Amino acid sequence: MSGFRMSLLRRQIAFLVAISTLGLAVSAQFAIAKKDKRAATARMDEKARALHALNRLAFGPRPRDVERVAAMGVDKWIDQQLRPDKIDDHALDARLEQFRTLGMSAREMIENFPSPQVIKAIAEGKQSMPSDSARRAVYEAQLERYQEKKEQKQEAANTDSSSAGGSAKAAQMSDDEQARRREDRLYADLKSEDLLDLPPDQRMKAILKMSPEDQRALEASLKGDKRDEFMEGMKPQQRETLMALNNPQQVVTSELVQSKLLRAIYSDRQLEEVMTDFWFNHFNVFIGKGTDRYMLTGYERDVIRPRALGKFEDLLVATAQSPAMLFYLDNWLSVGPNSDFANGIRKRNNNYNWRRPPRPPRPAPVKQAKGKRSGLNENYGRELMELHTLGVNGGYTQKDVTEAARVLTGWTLKQPREGGGFVFEERMHEPGDKRVLGHRIKSGGEKEGRDLLHILARHPSTAKFISTKLAMRFVSDDPPSTLIDRMTQTFLKKNGDIGEVLKAMFHSPEFWAPESYRAKVKTPLEFVVSAVRTSGAEVSDALPLARQLQTLGMPLYGMQPPTGYSMKADAWVNSSALLGRMNFALALTAGKLKGVQVDPGQMLGANASPADSQGTLTALENNLLAGNVSRQTHDTIAAQMNDAKISQRQLENPARPPNTSAIAGLLLGSPEFQRR
């Protein structure tokens, strides 16, 4: 495949990428000629409507989905998707059973896959080791790593304070260390070959008897195909233990990432998955911030997904109280300047009539010290208004932000680094009444926060902001104002019922208008998942797909700013990015992604058996793109049909079938497939 990509179609791929860049960046130039698009959408028979609905409410169609939805009736399918609890998804559940962390609390994850803080506590004698042999092996491996790092730091400190002779000694030590590591790698390679001769259960028992140093060296040596071969036949818990010997936290993040991709690809509750992704992006939390890597599984599972189609206020309150959000935006550290905590009052004496001393003048917000409860933190108050509810032009002021931050003091966490949950701490809460957006919020402890969220959730600016973002996701980058106004009124009338707002949009003329047909450029996630779904690929390991998303600039759960990933075309359309998409499509259809198997026959269709390359191109255009391919794209690909590496003709066998995988890859990388 690499030689194919570098030489066979270099010029043609560049041409297709140029077409994509132009066609995707300029709204006037759709992938389908305007007259073709008008014809397709003006007819809007059930098959055309089914394709449009699957490209918007789902992550694209899978083989035979269009026919199935058309036969059911598009409106009926949409109504079904709006009630996901009525859809049987047991096939997906069976795929996810292998990932134990999906059912764990943050505390259980930290206990099974310890963080550096836990290992440090054990090393300092503040916490005991687990008794289970598999878990104990993971802890022992991490303890050894902790001690190694500690010794290396000490050696580095000694080197810095030594003479030039000491520097030479350090260099010699570095050479010795490199030699030792080469020996370790050789030993690990030999050991892994010996262990492969054992059945999986005995293999794991042998690993647990090894020294922690040898265990870590072994796990670190298992890469790519070698890793897959070594883990074949192992139980999920055994695979987790082996991975955890080298990096326990990677088990948690790996299973979360894989489950997200498998849900998007295989779930029959497609709208629920689309909306879960939408809301996670809206209430974004970065996986790379400390303990949040343990909290995100529960955040998506318990906070986002169950409320993705419910009442917006319920979702807003749940995110505000979620450990993941409290930790990410540091609200758990926010302290009222006039609170008991700030004034050094440890505990009230309830045995006598306690009176607060006169309050000093309210100080300016204190800059938050990292990881310390030292003052008022406005991070969450600002993002709550700007990104979660009112929008940047929602009519709030800096004073409103500060007052909101005062309201939400005391919304904190109990031992977050041990997986603790939300608590309201009265001693941290700023006393007194507050005023936000013209509303007086009476002093009332935790209730103040709920009153604030209620005001924000029902605010007209929130209704418009959320409606606009939903229309941008499902209709176009610049949705019609008439549609936004109608959705906004529904939001206000139905008290923020997300399902009702979506229903109003899905039944609107704007949603089905010709201008909406393939008007949205796919994000990398939408592109990768839709390509896998459309090709009918079977995914046994989703990690290679996750690595592709990193290459394409959209690592899952990897957006550090609270803004989340952009839904607009201009964030994703450039020549380099589109070339990356083309390379992914070619690798996918050629079977070059480990753990992802594609059947060329399935891409052609059950009744298609073309004998030549032109027939193959036509069949693939119909099956992968419903026949909606521009003349320019068709001619560009068809021009290559005489190339021997595409047609696979040979002088002694001119009738050899064409390279279906290569043609399919070019179509999945085409401008048409970039749009939904």
XYZ file of C-alpha atoms in Angstrom:
676
model
C 0.000 0.000 0.000
C 2.793 2.454 0.780
C 4.307 1.994 -2.679
C 0.843 2.292 -4.176
C 0.189 5.577 -2.396
C 3.597 7.036 -3.202
C 3.824 6.226 -6.882
C 0.668 4.837 -8.454
C -1.743 7.724 -7.900
C 0.401 10.520 -6.517
C -0.681 12.984 -9.155
C -4.305 11.874 -9.108
C -4.522 11.933 -5.319
C -3.113 15.453 -5.308
C -5.762 16.403 -7.853
C -8.536 14.884 -5.752
C -7.250 16.663 -2.669
C -7.209 19.931 -4.594
C -10.807 19.327 -5.643
C -11.724 18.531 -2.035
C -10.026 21.646 -0.697
C -11.813 23.861 -3.164
C -15.148 22.087 -2.983
C -15.211 21.907 0.804
C -13.880 25.365 1.545
C -16.161 27.292 -0.809
C -19.829 26.910 0.075
C -20.939 27.700 -3.453
C -19.158 24.655 -4.853
C -20.883 21.597 -3.474
C -19.546 18.109 -4.091
C -22.549 17.474 -6.308
C -23.436 19.912 -9.028
C -26.308 22.158 -7.926
C -28.689 20.811 -10.511
C -27.903 17.226 -9.470
C -28.399 18.134 -5.811
C -31.668 19.932 -6.436
C -32.913 16.950 -8.380
C -31.882 14.542 -5.635
C -33.462 16.535 -2.816
C -36.481 17.799 -4.767
C -37.568 14.206 -5.341
C -36.839 13.203 -1.769
C -38.344 9.792 -2.127
C -37.936 7.570 0.912
C -34.536 6.310 -0.233
C -33.135 9.838 -0.662
C -34.642 10.948 2.649
C -33.246 7.866 4.342
C -29.728 8.644 3.125
C -30.005 12.261 4.253
C -31.317 11.242 7.683
C -28.585 8.626 8.159
C -25.925 11.177 7.306
C -27.275 13.618 9.901
C -28.863 11.683 12.764
C -26.309 8.868 12.530
C -22.609 8.510 11.786
C -23.499 7.569 8.206
C -25.173 4.450 6.792
C -23.902 0.907 7.079
C -24.476 -1.553 4.201
C -28.220 -1.919 3.485
C -29.144 0.739 6.081
C -30.639 3.047 3.455
C -32.969 0.344 2.173
C -33.899 -0.719 5.714
C -34.752 2.817 6.867
C -36.633 3.579 3.641
C -38.692 0.398 4.065
C -39.466 1.277 7.691
C -40.301 4.887 6.818
C -37.915 7.736 7.555
C -40.275 9.545 9.932
C -40.853 6.369 11.897
C -37.094 5.753 12.108
C -36.509 9.303 13.358
C -39.174 8.891 16.039
C -37.553 5.616 17.053
C -34.142 7.267 17.342
C -35.622 9.929 19.605
C -36.574 7.125 22.052
C -33.312 5.175 22.394
C -34.469 3.258 25.461
C -36.884 1.387 23.169
C -34.050 0.212 20.859
C -32.399 -3.136 21.589
C -28.616 -2.647 21.563
C -27.508 -6.000 22.972
C -25.116 -6.664 20.066
C -23.127 -3.569 21.025
C -23.251 -4.515 24.702
C -21.617 -7.837 23.837
C -18.751 -6.011 22.110
C -18.198 -3.777 25.153
C -18.174 -6.574 27.750
C -14.409 -6.950 27.366
C -13.789 -3.493 28.844
C -14.123 -3.830 32.618
C -13.415 -0.171 33.374
C -16.642 0.906 31.643
C -18.584 -0.326 34.670
C -16.172 0.957 37.323
C -16.367 4.046 39.468
C -13.398 6.425 39.482
C -12.382 5.055 42.873
C -12.409 1.462 41.574
C -10.325 2.461 38.548
C -7.717 4.140 40.738
C -7.582 1.055 42.972
C -7.145 -1.327 40.030
C -4.989 0.920 37.838
C -3.136 3.138 40.298
C -2.168 6.727 39.677
C 1.315 8.079 40.467
C -0.128 9.660 43.628
C -1.301 6.257 44.890
C 2.090 4.682 44.192
C 3.824 7.545 46.014
C 1.528 7.045 49.018
C 2.434 3.349 49.136
C 6.150 4.108 48.789
C 5.868 6.490 51.752
C 3.980 3.917 53.847
C 0.705 5.867 53.834
C -1.245 3.177 51.979
C -1.105 -0.618 51.907
C -0.554 -2.939 48.956
C -3.489 -4.944 47.507
C -3.630 -8.664 48.258
C -4.838 -9.823 44.824
C -1.854 -11.270 42.912
C -2.611 -9.584 39.569
C -3.221 -6.173 41.123
C -0.208 -6.582 43.376
C 1.999 -7.241 40.331
C 0.826 -3.977 38.788
C 1.562 -2.073 42.001
C 5.004 -3.669 42.401
C 5.932 -2.781 38.819
C 4.917 0.832 39.380
C 6.715 0.983 42.734
C 9.921 -0.102 41.055
C 9.458 2.545 38.389
C 8.827 5.137 41.111
C 12.053 4.193 42.892
C 13.998 4.277 39.618
C 12.781 7.792 38.853
C 13.592 8.893 42.380
C 17.137 7.536 42.053
C 17.566 9.152 38.634
C 16.530 12.524 40.065
C 19.037 12.123 42.869
C 21.780 11.161 40.424
C 20.945 14.170 38.250
C 21.113 16.447 41.294
C 24.459 14.966 42.303
C 25.780 15.389 38.774
C 24.781 19.059 38.660
C 26.713 19.766 41.833
C 29.799 17.730 40.881
C 32.982 18.744 39.072
C 33.949 18.176 35.433
C 35.242 14.766 36.456
C 31.797 13.994 37.799
C 30.301 14.931 34.446
C 32.564 12.445 32.710
C 31.465 9.813 35.197
C 27.824 10.657 34.498
C 28.451 10.252 30.770
C 30.025 6.865 31.435
C 27.035 5.908 33.559
C 24.785 6.920 30.688
C 26.658 4.554 28.368
C 26.352 1.788 30.938
C 22.647 2.495 31.260
C 22.190 2.279 27.500
C 24.020 -1.048 27.413
C 21.853 -2.355 30.235
C 18.691 -1.320 28.424
C 19.833 -3.104 25.250
C 20.372 -6.233 27.299
C 16.926 -5.832 28.870
C 15.290 -5.537 25.440
C 17.104 -8.628 24.171
C 16.078 -10.556 27.270
C 12.478 -9.390 26.917
C 12.369 -10.455 23.257
C 13.690 -13.903 24.085
C 11.343 -14.238 27.045
C 8.292 -13.282 24.984
C 9.149 -15.961 22.406
C 9.365 -18.577 25.171
C 6.067 -17.446 26.684
C 4.279 -17.701 23.334
C 4.712 -21.470 23.541
C 2.497 -21.531 26.636
C -1.335 -21.476 26.664
C -2.725 -17.995 27.528
C -3.633 -18.859 31.150
C -0.225 -20.387 31.881
C 1.436 -17.512 30.054
C -0.128 -15.029 32.467
C 0.813 -17.121 35.504
C 4.410 -17.173 34.313
C 4.400 -13.408 33.872
C 3.114 -12.849 37.413
C 6.048 -14.901 38.758
C 8.579 -12.665 37.004
C 10.288 -9.769 38.777
C 8.621 -6.354 38.406
C 11.566 -5.141 36.318
C 11.272 -8.084 33.922
C 7.494 -7.678 33.723
C 7.792 -4.046 32.696
C 10.533 -4.824 30.181
C 8.371 -7.547 28.666
C 5.282 -5.356 28.335
C 7.313 -2.495 26.873
C 8.764 -4.839 24.225
C 5.335 -5.904 22.943
C 4.511 -3.654 20.003
C 2.209 -3.932 16.989
C 1.750 -7.428 15.550
C 3.899 -8.917 18.288
C 1.595 -7.470 20.938
C -1.510 -8.774 19.168
C -0.002 -12.250 18.855
C 1.077 -12.306 22.489
C -2.359 -11.264 23.782
C -4.335 -13.583 21.522
C -6.503 -15.908 23.590
C -6.055 -13.966 26.817
C -9.071 -12.974 28.882
C -9.900 -9.246 29.064
C -8.621 -8.967 32.646
C -5.354 -10.658 31.679
C -4.867 -8.236 28.782
C -5.562 -5.325 31.105
C -3.048 -6.594 33.667
C -0.337 -7.000 31.045
C -0.867 -3.452 29.763
C -1.046 -2.089 33.310
C 2.367 -3.517 34.204
C 3.899 -0.756 32.090
C 1.223 1.982 32.253
C -1.864 1.409 34.425
C -3.572 4.680 33.461
C -3.350 3.720 29.793
C -5.801 0.870 30.436
C -8.486 3.330 31.539
C -8.010 5.769 28.648
C -7.595 3.000 26.075
C -10.867 1.303 27.012
C -12.754 4.593 27.075
C -11.475 5.560 23.611
C -12.195 2.138 22.124
C -15.708 2.052 23.566
C -16.523 5.466 22.074
C -15.491 4.323 18.608
C -17.297 0.990 18.878
C -20.479 2.730 20.034
C -20.334 5.173 17.132
C -19.727 2.357 14.639
C -22.073 -0.352 15.899
C -24.769 1.126 18.131
C -28.314 1.000 16.773
C -29.035 4.013 18.997
C -27.236 6.260 16.567
C -28.888 9.549 17.486
C -28.097 8.962 21.144
C -24.428 8.462 20.247
C -24.396 11.554 18.028
C -25.976 13.609 20.804
C -23.657 12.152 23.446
C -20.729 13.272 21.317
C -22.381 16.679 20.780
C -22.958 17.304 24.475
C -19.547 16.028 25.532
C -18.023 18.496 23.085
C -20.316 21.235 24.398
C -19.442 20.467 28.039
C -15.869 19.574 27.159
C -13.447 18.047 29.679
C -9.800 17.323 28.802
C -8.623 13.784 29.504
C -5.038 14.871 30.089
C -5.734 16.872 33.259
C -4.657 14.731 36.195
C -7.410 12.677 37.819
C -9.863 13.537 35.025
C -8.579 10.519 33.103
C -10.280 8.391 35.766
C -13.405 10.541 35.878
C -14.286 10.771 32.184
C -15.732 7.260 31.939
C -18.352 8.056 34.577
C -18.840 11.566 33.191
C -19.867 10.270 29.789
C -21.671 7.180 31.147
C -23.594 8.670 34.079
C -23.880 12.391 33.257
C -23.960 12.918 29.486
C -25.469 9.843 27.820
C -28.554 9.364 30.070
C -29.528 13.037 29.589
C -28.511 13.533 25.946
C -32.156 13.716 24.823
C -33.728 14.912 28.060
C -34.142 18.324 29.721
C -31.263 20.752 29.271
C -31.518 21.965 32.872
C -31.058 18.417 34.172
C -27.970 18.044 31.998
C -26.615 21.415 33.114
C -26.996 20.578 36.811
C -25.460 17.132 36.332
C -22.386 18.555 34.580
C -22.017 21.276 37.233
C -21.923 18.635 39.969
C -19.809 16.118 38.067
C -16.343 15.445 39.498
C -14.884 15.645 35.978
C -16.101 19.217 35.379
C -15.387 20.406 38.927
C -11.810 19.149 38.626
C -11.251 20.310 35.028
C -12.283 23.937 35.618
C -11.002 23.996 39.221
C -14.315 24.913 40.801
C -13.618 22.366 43.535
C -10.863 24.724 44.727
C -12.975 27.910 44.721
C -13.311 29.525 48.136
C -15.528 32.457 49.102
C -13.355 35.401 50.276
C -15.632 35.884 53.289
C -16.257 32.205 53.989
C -15.404 30.417 57.220
C -12.606 28.618 55.405
C -11.033 31.887 54.195
C -11.330 33.373 57.682
C -9.704 30.379 59.335
C -12.834 29.253 61.192
C -12.489 25.482 61.315
C -15.877 24.472 62.749
C -18.937 26.148 64.181
C -19.957 25.342 67.731
C -23.619 24.393 67.568
C -24.029 24.367 71.381
C -24.438 28.137 71.650
C -25.847 31.001 69.653
C -22.970 31.576 67.198
C -22.748 34.966 65.580
C -20.498 35.882 62.683
C -18.216 38.876 63.323
C -18.694 41.932 61.107
C -17.621 41.170 57.545
C -14.584 42.983 56.163
C -14.892 44.735 52.780
C -15.164 42.210 49.944
C -11.691 41.675 48.455
C -10.943 41.350 44.780
C -10.856 37.787 43.370
C -7.715 35.993 44.500
C -5.557 34.291 41.920
C -5.915 30.562 42.432
C -2.795 28.739 43.537
C -2.344 25.458 41.699
C -4.068 22.619 43.547
C -4.787 24.819 46.607
C -8.058 26.184 47.999
C -6.945 29.776 48.308
C -9.581 32.081 46.833
C -12.418 32.741 44.451
C -11.975 30.896 41.141
C -13.925 32.305 38.203
C -12.994 29.647 35.631
C -16.206 27.689 35.828
C -18.461 30.761 36.257
C -17.042 32.242 33.055
C -17.298 29.053 30.971
C -20.733 28.323 32.425
C -22.072 31.520 30.855
C -19.901 31.859 27.758
C -19.740 28.249 26.582
C -22.423 26.245 28.388
C -25.489 28.511 28.429
C -25.786 32.149 27.325
C -23.077 32.297 24.680
C -20.412 34.960 24.243
C -23.014 37.578 23.267
C -25.608 36.397 25.775
C -25.933 39.645 27.704
C -23.857 38.923 30.812
C -21.154 41.121 32.327
C -17.918 40.510 34.210
C -19.812 41.274 37.432
C -22.262 38.470 36.568
C -19.310 36.101 36.155
C -17.894 37.065 39.536
C -21.282 36.760 41.236
C -21.845 33.335 39.639
C -18.451 32.226 40.948
C -19.465 33.388 44.453
C -22.725 31.437 44.163
C -20.871 28.251 43.248
C -18.284 28.362 46.028
C -18.547 25.259 48.177
C -19.413 23.040 45.183
C -16.380 20.870 45.643
C -15.027 17.307 45.723
C -14.204 14.895 48.479
C -10.704 13.467 47.958
C -10.718 13.783 44.147
C -7.347 12.055 43.697
C -8.877 8.988 45.322
C -11.969 9.115 43.111
C -14.253 10.967 45.511
C -17.473 12.610 44.348
C -19.358 15.893 44.643
C -20.025 17.440 48.050
C -21.251 20.844 49.148
C -18.891 22.332 51.724
C -20.637 25.110 53.647
C -17.388 26.417 55.140
C -16.049 27.254 51.658
C -19.250 28.951 50.504
C -19.429 32.731 50.208
C -22.196 33.974 52.547
C -24.835 36.535 51.702
C -27.195 37.300 48.829
C -25.921 37.560 45.245
C -27.248 39.209 42.092
C -26.806 37.566 38.669
C -28.358 38.825 35.420
C -30.633 41.108 37.424
C -31.922 38.251 39.595
C -31.479 38.306 43.341
C -30.272 34.943 44.611
C -31.007 34.693 48.310
C -28.431 33.239 50.649
C -29.146 29.532 50.829
C -26.023 27.431 50.561
C -26.136 24.745 47.891
C -29.605 25.871 46.768
C -28.072 29.097 45.446
C -26.228 27.109 42.802
C -29.380 25.324 41.711
C -31.227 28.650 41.532
C -28.461 30.060 39.328
C -28.491 27.061 36.995
C -32.281 27.270 36.767
C -32.076 30.929 35.722
C -29.417 30.171 33.108
C -31.177 27.078 31.737
C -34.441 29.000 31.131
C -32.832 32.187 29.780
C -33.784 33.228 26.202
C -30.096 33.672 25.309
C -29.462 30.072 26.351
C -32.372 28.853 24.248
C -30.999 30.648 21.197
C -27.375 29.649 21.812
C -28.180 25.940 22.215
C -30.593 25.977 19.269
C -27.946 27.605 17.084
C -25.332 25.015 17.999
C -27.755 22.145 17.327
C -28.679 23.641 13.946
C -24.991 24.020 13.133
C -24.410 20.344 13.931
C -27.397 18.992 12.013
C -28.156 21.510 9.233
C -25.312 23.806 8.145
C -22.420 25.936 9.376
C -24.614 28.998 8.874
C -28.138 27.776 9.682
C -31.186 29.840 8.618
C -32.389 32.337 11.208
C -35.982 31.181 10.671
C -35.032 27.697 11.826
C -33.092 28.979 14.839
C -36.014 31.168 15.890
C -38.442 28.247 15.643
C -36.138 25.965 17.646
C -35.601 28.699 20.235
C -39.338 29.085 20.765
C -39.685 25.326 21.151
C -36.843 25.302 23.688
C -38.560 27.996 25.778
C -42.054 26.558 25.414
C -40.964 23.005 26.290
C -38.680 24.079 29.177
C -35.508 23.018 27.430
C -36.679 19.577 26.310
C -33.850 18.571 23.974
C -35.862 15.859 22.233
C -38.632 18.326 21.408
C -36.143 20.856 20.022
C -34.591 18.164 17.846
C -37.996 17.024 16.674
C -38.861 20.581 15.632
C -35.635 20.711 13.639
C -35.999 17.282 12.010
C -39.524 18.115 10.836
C -38.606 21.562 9.553
C -38.472 22.428 5.836
C -34.951 23.823 6.380
C -33.631 20.417 7.447
C -34.854 18.835 4.186
C -34.050 21.809 1.930
C -31.727 21.350 -1.097
C -29.246 23.738 0.537
C -28.863 21.332 3.468
C -28.022 18.303 1.357
C -24.361 17.424 1.995
C -23.851 20.930 3.336
C -21.718 19.825 6.295
C -18.044 18.884 6.136
C -17.309 15.880 8.335
C -15.048 16.280 11.327
C -12.228 13.692 11.496
C -14.313 11.599 13.912
C -17.332 11.695 11.614
C -15.163 10.888 8.609
C -13.351 7.927 10.172
C -16.487 6.398 11.701
C -18.598 6.917 8.564
C -15.882 5.316 6.400
C -15.789 2.268 8.660
C -19.591 2.042 8.709
C -20.021 2.543 4.963
C -17.369 -0.047 4.103
C -18.988 -2.597 6.421
C -15.655 -3.154 8.168
C -15.374 -5.503 11.141
C -13.471 -3.914 14.031
C -11.785 -6.224 16.513
C -9.376 -3.571 17.822
C -10.385 0.101 17.705
C -7.046 1.502 18.856
C -5.635 1.814 15.301
C -8.663 3.978 14.457
C -7.990 6.112 17.528
C -4.392 6.601 16.365
C -5.684 7.684 12.958
C -7.813 10.346 14.651
C -4.724 11.655 16.411
C -2.976 11.893 13.055
C -5.968 13.749 11.621
C -5.862 16.285 14.452
C -8.813 15.142 16.567
C -7.656 12.857 19.397
C -10.660 11.607 21.333
C -11.193 13.455 24.622
C -8.033 15.381 23.711
C -9.243 18.979 23.322
C -7.516 20.922 26.075
C -9.451 24.236 25.934
C -13.061 24.133 27.211
C -14.337 25.289 23.811
C -14.372 21.721 22.459
C -13.713 20.839 18.819
C -15.107 23.052 16.077
C -18.085 21.842 14.040
C -17.308 24.206 11.146
C -15.614 23.322 7.855
C -12.864 25.925 8.039
C -11.325 24.166 11.049
C -10.774 20.953 9.083
C -10.339 21.897 5.418
C -6.768 22.205 4.182
C -4.621 20.226 1.771
C -2.572 18.469 4.447
C -5.620 17.339 6.406
C -7.428 16.092 3.292
C -4.352 14.195 2.135
C -4.343 12.523 5.546
C -7.975 11.535 5.022
C -7.170 10.099 1.600
C -4.315 8.057 3.036
C -6.594 6.753 5.792
C -9.276 5.750 3.271
C -6.744 3.864 1.127
C -5.265 2.106 4.166
C -8.748 1.157 5.437
C -10.015 -0.392 2.206
C -6.687 -2.164 1.572
C -6.853 -3.854 4.983
C -3.725 -2.101 6.248
C -5.207 -1.100 9.616
C -4.555 -3.775 12.201
C -7.743 -4.926 13.879
C -10.001 -3.584 11.107
C -11.055 -6.045 8.399
C -12.812 -4.960 5.192
C -14.486 -7.362 2.749
C -14.215 -5.976 -0.822
C -17.159 -8.106 -1.868
C -19.388 -6.465 0.722
C -18.419 -3.021 -0.538
C -19.438 -4.069 -4.064
C -22.791 -5.360 -2.896
C -24.316 -8.818 -2.811
C -25.545 -8.754 -6.406
C -22.573 -6.953 -7.960
C -19.786 -8.882 -9.676
C -18.323 -6.504 -12.272
C -15.752 -7.948 -14.610
C -13.938 -4.712 -15.388
C -12.713 -1.626 -13.590
C -15.407 0.668 -14.983
C -18.129 -1.661 -13.733
C -16.395 -1.833 -10.367
C -16.270 1.965 -10.147
C -19.976 2.240 -10.944
C -20.914 -0.416 -8.376
C -18.811 1.227 -5.672
C -20.196 4.674 -6.469
C -23.696 3.294 -5.958
C -22.923 1.383 -2.766
C -20.568 3.804 -1.023
C -22.008 7.121 -2.218
C -25.526 6.209 -3.359
C -24.470 7.135 -6.897
C -24.110 10.825 -5.984
C -20.682 11.473 -7.492
C -19.733 14.550 -9.483
C -18.568 14.161 -13.067
C -15.186 15.632 -12.130
C -14.533 13.046 -9.423
C -15.826 10.193 -11.575
C -13.639 11.181 -14.517
C -10.572 11.655 -12.315
C -10.837 8.139 -10.921
C -12.008 6.586 -14.208
C -8.933 7.970 -15.950
C -6.824 5.613 -13.846
C -8.738 2.501 -14.797
C -6.241 1.666 -17.521
C -3.381 1.587 -15.046
C -2.335 -2.013 -14.449
C -2.165 -1.538 -10.668
C -5.787 -0.400 -10.611
C -7.223 -2.754 -13.203
C -4.786 -5.515 -12.124
C -4.576 -6.650 -15.740
C -1.611 -8.735 -16.799
C -0.427 -9.604 -20.285
C -0.994 -13.294 -19.646
C -4.311 -12.665 -17.864
C -6.001 -9.493 -19.173
C -9.330 -10.493 -17.555
C -8.012 -10.351 -13.985
C -10.530 -8.487 -11.759
C -9.778 -4.854 -10.870
C -8.398 -3.611 -7.565
C -11.655 -3.018 -5.720
C -9.901 -1.834 -2.552
C -7.950 0.908 -4.337
C -11.024 2.238 -6.131
C -13.060 2.162 -2.912
C -10.311 4.028 -1.082
C -10.297 6.785 -3.689
C -14.064 7.154 -3.421
C -13.961 7.348 0.388
C -11.291 10.018 0.064
C -13.272 11.969 -2.525
C -14.920 15.385 -1.974
C -18.366 13.788 -1.958
C -17.601 11.504 0.963
C -16.122 14.380 2.950
C -19.618 15.858 3.209
C -22.663 14.627 5.018
